[in-house]
XYZ file of C-alpha atoms in Angstrom:
194
model
C 62.116 3.822 29.873
C 58.985 4.263 31.978
C 58.586 2.809 35.425
C 55.799 0.528 34.248
C 57.978 -1.152 31.619
C 60.487 -2.342 34.222
C 57.868 -4.040 36.400
C 56.099 -5.533 33.418
C 59.171 -7.624 32.618
C 59.146 -9.259 36.042
C 55.886 -11.134 36.666
C 55.736 -12.639 40.161
C 54.884 -16.315 39.765
C 55.220 -18.717 36.823
C 52.329 -20.898 35.631
C 52.504 -24.271 33.992
C 49.218 -24.127 32.015
C 47.923 -21.127 30.135
C 44.169 -20.396 30.536
C 42.042 -18.984 27.728
C 42.056 -15.165 27.515
C 38.438 -14.994 28.703
C 39.091 -17.238 31.686
C 42.243 -15.335 32.586
C 40.615 -11.887 32.453
C 37.447 -13.061 34.206
C 39.527 -14.504 37.067
C 41.728 -11.406 37.210
C 38.730 -9.080 37.524
C 36.970 -11.412 39.967
C 39.894 -11.733 42.379
C 41.584 -8.343 42.007
C 39.368 -5.985 39.975
C 37.520 -4.289 42.821
C 40.634 -3.591 44.887
C 42.560 -2.350 41.854
C 39.710 -0.081 40.748
C 39.359 1.471 44.195
C 43.113 1.989 44.448
C 43.190 3.602 40.997
C 40.268 5.882 41.823
C 42.018 7.065 44.993
C 45.248 7.705 43.090
C 43.284 9.608 40.412
C 41.439 11.790 42.936
C 38.085 10.075 42.448
C 38.065 10.018 38.641
C 36.338 6.650 38.166
C 36.374 6.848 34.364
C 40.148 7.205 34.226
C 40.457 4.553 36.957
C 38.539 2.097 34.765
C 40.804 2.926 31.812
C 43.912 2.302 33.902
C 42.453 -0.959 35.221
C 41.873 -2.116 31.650
C 45.489 -1.336 30.777
C 46.649 -3.312 33.824
C 44.491 -6.243 32.678
C 46.015 -6.078 29.176
C 49.539 -6.047 30.575
C 48.736 -8.948 32.881
C 47.158 -10.860 29.986
C 50.386 -10.464 28.003
C 51.972 -12.536 30.770
C 49.085 -14.984 31.122
C 51.451 -17.933 30.850
C 53.475 -16.684 33.794
C 50.741 -15.280 36.054
C 48.071 -16.989 38.106
C 45.194 -14.491 38.305
C 43.681 -16.342 41.283
C 46.825 -16.115 43.431
C 47.336 -13.421 46.052
C 51.025 -13.313 45.124
C 50.181 -11.581 41.828
C 48.458 -8.645 43.556
C 51.613 -6.640 44.447
C 52.729 -6.843 40.813
C 49.292 -5.664 39.638
C 49.303 -2.740 42.081
C 52.816 -1.766 41.011
C 51.840 -1.776 37.332
C 48.720 0.248 38.146
C 50.676 2.758 40.231
C 53.254 3.182 37.460
C 50.538 3.705 34.842
C 48.963 6.420 36.987
C 52.351 8.109 37.446
C 53.126 7.863 33.716
C 49.723 9.363 32.892
C 50.271 12.216 35.331
C 53.706 12.927 33.894
C 52.345 12.870 30.338
C 49.633 15.396 31.238
C 52.201 17.641 32.940
C 54.558 17.473 29.954
C 52.091 18.713 27.350
C 50.868 22.287 27.308
C 47.409 22.961 28.678
C 44.594 22.625 26.201
C 43.215 25.843 24.845
C 40.117 26.576 22.932
C 36.779 28.190 23.362
C 36.555 28.816 27.124
C 32.767 29.008 26.993
C 32.628 25.539 25.424
C 34.272 24.042 28.503
C 31.345 25.159 30.655
C 28.412 24.156 28.472
C 25.817 22.290 30.495
C 25.158 18.695 29.576
C 21.560 17.570 29.807
C 21.274 14.566 32.077
C 17.525 14.739 32.618
C 17.801 15.943 36.214
C 16.882 19.536 35.332
C 13.870 18.340 33.351
C 12.740 16.109 36.208
C 13.130 18.871 38.808
C 11.316 21.374 36.601
C 8.500 18.854 36.120
C 8.218 18.390 39.889
C 8.023 22.157 40.423
C 5.432 22.442 37.644
C 3.275 19.685 39.146
C 3.498 21.365 42.543
C 2.543 24.728 41.005
C -0.427 23.143 39.214
C -1.770 22.068 42.617
C -2.141 25.779 43.479
C -4.666 26.216 40.653
C -8.399 25.695 40.993
C -9.607 22.355 39.533
C -11.406 24.093 36.632
C -8.188 25.937 35.716
C -6.111 22.733 35.837
C -8.703 20.968 33.725
C -8.740 23.599 30.983
C -4.908 23.715 30.853
C -4.844 19.932 30.581
C -7.184 19.952 27.590
C -5.763 22.964 25.760
C -2.025 22.639 26.387
C -1.361 19.036 27.299
C -3.899 17.255 25.100
C -3.602 19.883 22.347
C -7.309 20.419 21.913
C -8.718 23.550 20.346
C -10.905 25.958 22.298
C -14.033 24.599 20.581
C -13.046 20.952 21.235
C -12.331 21.732 24.886
C -15.646 23.586 25.211
C -17.480 20.591 23.782
C -15.726 18.091 26.081
C -16.211 20.227 29.201
C -19.741 21.300 28.285
C -19.034 25.034 28.621
C -19.101 27.896 26.114
C -15.890 28.616 24.117
C -15.642 32.042 25.778
C -15.472 30.351 29.187
C -12.655 28.108 27.940
C -10.743 31.187 26.706
C -11.280 33.014 29.981
C -10.281 30.022 32.122
C -7.206 29.422 29.960
C -6.096 33.041 30.336
C -6.578 33.143 34.117
C -5.155 29.647 34.594
C -1.985 30.539 32.650
C -1.660 33.753 34.661
C -2.107 31.888 37.972
C 0.358 29.201 36.902
C 2.925 31.823 35.901
C 2.535 33.431 39.345
C 2.847 30.046 41.107
C 5.995 29.216 39.126
C 7.427 32.682 39.790
C 6.959 32.153 43.538
C 8.974 28.903 43.180
C 11.852 30.558 41.331
C 10.889 29.595 37.769
C 10.224 32.097 35.022
C 9.011 31.821 31.445
C 12.643 31.609 30.232
C 13.797 29.078 32.840
C 15.274 29.498 36.305
C 15.344 32.706 38.301
C 17.401 35.178 36.287
C 18.780 36.879 39.390
C 20.000 33.614 40.945
C 21.979 32.603 37.809
């Protein structure tokens, strides 16, 4: 029998009227949720996702005793903390009892795109574009960003197509150099730093 099962059978204070499940859970989270979540996160070494899962399990166990518990009373808090503590201990024991997970070791270290890399790369690119002459920035904007052809760009800018080609070549070369000086290469970040 787990430690959490023994405390679950002994709720602290009886109630005479049973609230609706929504009212009960809303009151439980309002009066005790924050303290329980913080306690769980500390016990789980800062793992807030697992702490939220444990808090939900505590709420379910408390709801099973909704007729006996007053979620607004301070006297219920020690029982809630005990249930939470026992759930954390049971979870730790369960993880220790099963063998470690195996599998593709390289899959465990695959990066997950959260948009931060894209945003930082964009900031570096914008900064590098400031190093270019205005005519070079303008031609890159038309050719690469707006997707115009050389002839369309020449018509919009009022210059010969050969000038557009020349500016595009030298602008791309200057941009590559500016990005290189900031640690970015054509394939991504500095190869030597990774």
